[in-house]
Amino acid sequence: GDSVTQMEGPVTLSEEACLTINCTYTATGYPSLFWYVQYPGEGLQLLLKATKADDKGSNKGFEATYRKETTSFHLEKGSVQVSDSAVYFCALPYSGGGADGLTFGKGTHLIIQP
Amino acid sequence: EAEVAQSPRYKITEKSQAVAFWCDPISGHATLYWYRQILGQGPELLVQFQDESVVDDSQLPKDRFSAERLKGVDSTLKIQPAELGDSAMYLCASSSGLGETQYFGPGTRLLVL
């Protein structure tokens, strides 16, 4: 079935550093792609999404571009803050049965040091 | 802002005991999902409801897991009997309809001893 692979963590950066978290996908067709974020002690939140090739999703200074040529959806931010410390999940629609749930990657733990 | 509620937040149980988790979705959300998140992994979809009907439960281990949403509002996920490998975070999410954004609750962390 469809799946996503994202870089292993933890990723540790200093405040104001540039961030890239890699995500590649395997899918039939061109599904929507998502980044979710899980802050400590909280539920997952949708960070951004892209629904078709070449779309760019953006939110809170984060961006990701849907690239079908490389089957990638890398998450980027130009200057990270301590408050960005969280676990980030790349996801795409679940491909089994009639459900429209999500299939998630393993998550990348991001740690931003002051 | 409306949120998905889950209880309990933490549950410790012994192997072979029964456990139950409760989820109250955002008001008006017809679609409800249960996910399991093993430590260090991404969430895995267990079951999806549309109103009171199961849309997909192909990844639910039916020999020990059951889920219901009797009135199409809140939902209960049950494990009986619990096994050591069931230790995980159980997440509930809801959306206003198929294909709409999913909103997640804080989860129930289960530890089976």
PDB file of N, CA and C in Angstrom, chain A residues 46-90:
ATOM      1  N   LEU A  46      -2.682  19.458  12.315  1.00  0.00           N
ATOM      2  CA  LEU A  46      -2.303  19.657  10.924  1.00  0.00           C
ATOM      3  C   LEU A  46      -1.450  20.914  10.811  1.00  0.00           C
ATOM      4  N   LEU A  47      -0.252  20.773  10.233  1.00  0.00           N
ATOM      5  CA  LEU A  47       0.630  21.913  10.041  1.00  0.00           C
ATOM      6  C   LEU A  47       0.420  22.519   8.661  1.00  0.00           C
ATOM      7  N   LEU A  48       0.431  21.676   7.637  1.00  0.00           N
ATOM      8  CA  LEU A  48       0.194  22.156   6.284  1.00  0.00           C
ATOM      9  C   LEU A  48      -0.124  20.973   5.382  1.00  0.00           C
ATOM     10  N   LYS A  49      -0.633  21.281   4.208  1.00  0.00           N
ATOM     11  CA  LYS A  49      -0.952  20.219   3.267  1.00  0.00           C
ATOM     12  C   LYS A  49      -0.837  20.737   1.841  1.00  0.00           C
ATOM     13  N   ALA A  50      -0.733  19.803   0.896  1.00  0.00           N
ATOM     14  CA  ALA A  50      -0.741  20.121  -0.528  1.00  0.00           C
ATOM     15  C   ALA A  50      -1.589  19.063  -1.218  1.00  0.00           C
ATOM     16  N   THR A  51      -2.438  19.478  -2.106  1.00  0.00           N
ATOM     17  CA  THR A  51      -3.404  18.549  -2.695  1.00  0.00           C
ATOM     18  C   THR A  51      -3.046  18.095  -4.106  1.00  0.00           C
ATOM     19  N   LYS A  52      -2.073  18.763  -4.747  1.00  0.00           N
ATOM     20  CA  LYS A  52      -1.681  18.301  -6.074  1.00  0.00           C
ATOM     21  C   LYS A  52      -0.235  18.670  -6.337  1.00  0.00           C
ATOM     22  N   ALA A  53       0.319  18.062  -7.372  1.00  0.00           N
ATOM     23  CA  ALA A  53       1.727  18.263  -7.719  1.00  0.00           C
ATOM     24  C   ALA A  53       2.029  19.737  -7.931  1.00  0.00           C
ATOM     25  N   ASP A  54       3.197  20.142  -7.424  1.00  0.00           N
ATOM     26  CA  ASP A  54       3.732  21.498  -7.508  1.00  0.00           C
ATOM     27  C   ASP A  54       3.059  22.479  -6.553  1.00  0.00           C
ATOM     28  N   ASP A  55       2.040  22.030  -5.832  1.00  0.00           N
ATOM     29  CA  ASP A  55       1.446  22.861  -4.790  1.00  0.00           C
ATOM     30  C   ASP A  55       2.449  23.085  -3.672  1.00  0.00           C
ATOM     31  N   LYS A  56       2.385  24.253  -3.052  1.00  0.00           N
ATOM     32  CA  LYS A  56       3.197  24.529  -1.868  1.00  0.00           C
ATOM     33  C   LYS A  56       2.254  24.786  -0.716  1.00  0.00           C
ATOM     34  N   GLY A  57       2.412  24.011   0.350  1.00  0.00           N
ATOM     35  CA  GLY A  57       1.679  24.257   1.577  1.00  0.00           C
ATOM     36  C   GLY A  57       2.545  25.100   2.505  1.00  0.00           C
ATOM     37  N   SER A  58       1.904  25.994   3.280  1.00  0.00           N
ATOM     38  CA  SER A  58       2.678  26.817   4.200  1.00  0.00           C
ATOM     39  C   SER A  58       1.853  27.171   5.419  1.00  0.00           C
ATOM     40  N   ASN A  59       2.536  27.326   6.546  1.00  0.00           N
ATOM     41  CA  ASN A  59       1.870  27.693   7.788  1.00  0.00           C
ATOM     42  C   ASN A  59       2.940  27.932   8.849  1.00  0.00           C
ATOM     43  N   LYS A  60       2.786  28.957   9.644  1.00  0.00           N
ATOM     44  CA  LYS A  60       3.682  29.266  10.774  1.00  0.00           C
ATOM     45  C   LYS A  60       5.146  29.346  10.347  1.00  0.00           C
ATOM     46  N   GLY A  61       5.413  29.766   9.116  1.00  0.00           N
ATOM     47  CA  GLY A  61       6.780  29.892   8.643  1.00  0.00           C
ATOM     48  C   GLY A  61       7.330  28.620   8.021  1.00  0.00           C
ATOM     49  N   PHE A  62       6.596  27.525   8.127  1.00  0.00           N
ATOM     50  CA  PHE A  62       6.983  26.264   7.509  1.00  0.00           C
ATOM     51  C   PHE A  62       6.430  26.195   6.089  1.00  0.00           C
ATOM     52  N   GLU A  63       7.186  25.517   5.207  1.00  0.00           N
ATOM     53  CA  GLU A  63       6.748  25.298   3.836  1.00  0.00           C
ATOM     54  C   GLU A  63       7.087  23.888   3.396  1.00  0.00           C
ATOM     55  N   ALA A  64       6.292  23.361   2.460  1.00  0.00           N
ATOM     56  CA  ALA A  64       6.616  22.082   1.827  1.00  0.00           C
ATOM     57  C   ALA A  64       6.032  22.103   0.429  1.00  0.00           C
ATOM     58  N   THR A  65       6.812  21.649  -0.548  1.00  0.00           N
ATOM     59  CA  THR A  65       6.364  21.633  -1.937  1.00  0.00           C
ATOM     60  C   THR A  65       6.189  20.197  -2.400  1.00  0.00           C
ATOM     61  N   TYR A  66       5.066  19.921  -3.005  1.00  0.00           N
ATOM     62  CA  TYR A  66       4.713  18.603  -3.519  1.00  0.00           C
ATOM     63  C   TYR A  66       5.458  18.419  -4.845  1.00  0.00           C
ATOM     64  N   ARG A  67       6.461  17.552  -4.858  1.00  0.00           N
ATOM     65  CA  ARG A  67       7.271  17.323  -6.050  1.00  0.00           C
ATOM     66  C   ARG A  67       7.072  15.884  -6.531  1.00  0.00           C
ATOM     67  N   LYS A  68       6.323  15.742  -7.636  1.00  0.00           N
ATOM     68  CA  LYS A  68       6.033  14.386  -8.123  1.00  0.00           C
ATOM     69  C   LYS A  68       7.251  13.768  -8.802  1.00  0.00           C
ATOM     70  N   GLU A  69       8.171  14.609  -9.336  1.00  0.00           N
ATOM     71  CA  GLU A  69       9.336  14.062 -10.032  1.00  0.00           C
ATOM     72  C   GLU A  69      10.241  13.286  -9.079  1.00  0.00           C
ATOM     73  N   THR A  70      10.318  13.786  -7.855  1.00  0.00           N
ATOM     74  CA  THR A  70      11.168  13.141  -6.854  1.00  0.00           C
ATOM     75  C   THR A  70      10.340  12.451  -5.777  1.00  0.00           C
ATOM     76  N   THR A  71       9.037  12.409  -5.944  1.00  0.00           N
ATOM     77  CA  THR A  71       8.089  11.858  -4.955  1.00  0.00           C
ATOM     78  C   THR A  71       8.453  12.316  -3.548  1.00  0.00           C
ATOM     79  N   SER A  72       8.583  13.628  -3.406  1.00  0.00           N
ATOM     80  CA  SER A  72       9.006  14.176  -2.118  1.00  0.00           C
ATOM     81  C   SER A  72       8.094  15.290  -1.641  1.00  0.00           C
ATOM     82  N   PHE A  73       8.152  15.540  -0.346  1.00  0.00           N
ATOM     83  CA  PHE A  73       7.362  16.608   0.295  1.00  0.00           C
ATOM     84  C   PHE A  73       8.150  17.052   1.523  1.00  0.00           C
ATOM     85  N   HIS A  74       9.327  17.631   1.281  1.00  0.00           N
ATOM     86  CA  HIS A  74      10.221  17.993   2.377  1.00  0.00           C
ATOM     87  C   HIS A  74       9.710  19.212   3.128  1.00  0.00           C
ATOM     88  N   LEU A  75       9.817  19.187   4.435  1.00  0.00           N
ATOM     89  CA  LEU A  75       9.387  20.307   5.282  1.00  0.00           C
ATOM     90  C   LEU A  75      10.570  21.245   5.526  1.00  0.00           C
ATOM     91  N   GLU A  76      10.353  22.550   5.336  1.00  0.00           N
ATOM     92  CA  GLU A  76      11.432  23.525   5.470  1.00  0.00           C
ATOM     93  C   GLU A  76      10.985  24.727   6.291  1.00  0.00           C
ATOM     94  N   LYS A  77      11.960  25.320   6.985  1.00  0.00           N
ATOM     95  CA  LYS A  77      11.731  26.582   7.680  1.00  0.00           C
ATOM     96  C   LYS A  77      13.049  27.332   7.712  1.00  0.00           C
ATOM     97  N   GLY A  78      12.992  28.596   7.442  1.00  0.00           N
ATOM     98  CA  GLY A  78      14.209  29.371   7.319  1.00  0.00           C
ATOM     99  C   GLY A  78      14.887  29.692   8.637  1.00  0.00           C
ATOM    100  N   SER A  79      14.133  29.822   9.705  1.00  0.00           N
ATOM    101  CA  SER A  79      14.697  30.218  10.994  1.00  0.00           C
ATOM    102  C   SER A  79      13.837  29.608  12.100  1.00  0.00           C
ATOM    103  N   VAL A  80      14.355  28.570  12.727  1.00  0.00           N
ATOM    104  CA  VAL A  80      13.546  27.863  13.726  1.00  0.00           C
ATOM    105  C   VAL A  80      13.630  28.539  15.092  1.00  0.00           C
ATOM    106  N   GLN A  81      12.585  28.303  15.879  1.00  0.00           N
ATOM    107  CA  GLN A  81      12.499  28.832  17.234  1.00  0.00           C
ATOM    108  C   GLN A  81      12.428  27.674  18.230  1.00  0.00           C
ATOM    109  N   VAL A  82      12.736  27.966  19.477  1.00  0.00           N
ATOM    110  CA  VAL A  82      12.650  26.944  20.516  1.00  0.00           C
ATOM    111  C   VAL A  82      11.252  26.336  20.551  1.00  0.00           C
ATOM    112  N   SER A  83      10.248  27.162  20.305  1.00  0.00           N
ATOM    113  CA  SER A  83       8.859  26.701  20.343  1.00  0.00           C
ATOM    114  C   SER A  83       8.510  25.731  19.219  1.00  0.00           C
ATOM    115  N   ASP A  84       9.401  25.569  18.249  1.00  0.00           N
ATOM    116  CA  ASP A  84       9.181  24.593  17.162  1.00  0.00           C
ATOM    117  C   ASP A  84       9.565  23.178  17.585  1.00  0.00           C
ATOM    118  N   SER A  85      10.136  23.033  18.745  1.00  0.00           N
ATOM    119  CA  SER A  85      10.512  21.701  19.230  1.00  0.00           C
ATOM    120  C   SER A  85       9.264  20.830  19.350  1.00  0.00           C
ATOM    121  N   ALA A  86       9.260  19.717  18.647  1.00  0.00           N
ATOM    122  CA  ALA A  86       8.078  18.861  18.563  1.00  0.00           C
ATOM    123  C   ALA A  86       8.441  17.639  17.720  1.00  0.00           C
ATOM    124  N   VAL A  87       7.456  16.759  17.531  1.00  0.00           N
ATOM    125  CA  VAL A  87       7.629  15.643  16.605  1.00  0.00           C
ATOM    126  C   VAL A  87       6.805  15.939  15.355  1.00  0.00           C
ATOM    127  N   TYR A  88       7.408  15.785  14.193  1.00  0.00           N
ATOM    128  CA  TYR A  88       6.775  16.117  12.924  1.00  0.00           C
ATOM    129  C   TYR A  88       6.523  14.827  12.136  1.00  0.00           C
ATOM    130  N   PHE A  89       5.302  14.713  11.612  1.00  0.00           N
ATOM    131  CA  PHE A  89       4.901  13.521  10.874  1.00  0.00           C
ATOM    132  C   PHE A  89       4.477  13.890   9.460  1.00  0.00           C
ATOM    133  N   CYS A  90       5.038  13.184   8.493  1.00  0.00           N
ATOM    134  CA  CYS A  90       4.582  13.277   7.116  1.00  0.00           C
ATOM    135  C   CYS A  90       3.479  12.233   6.927  1.00  0.00           C
TER     136      CYS A  90
END
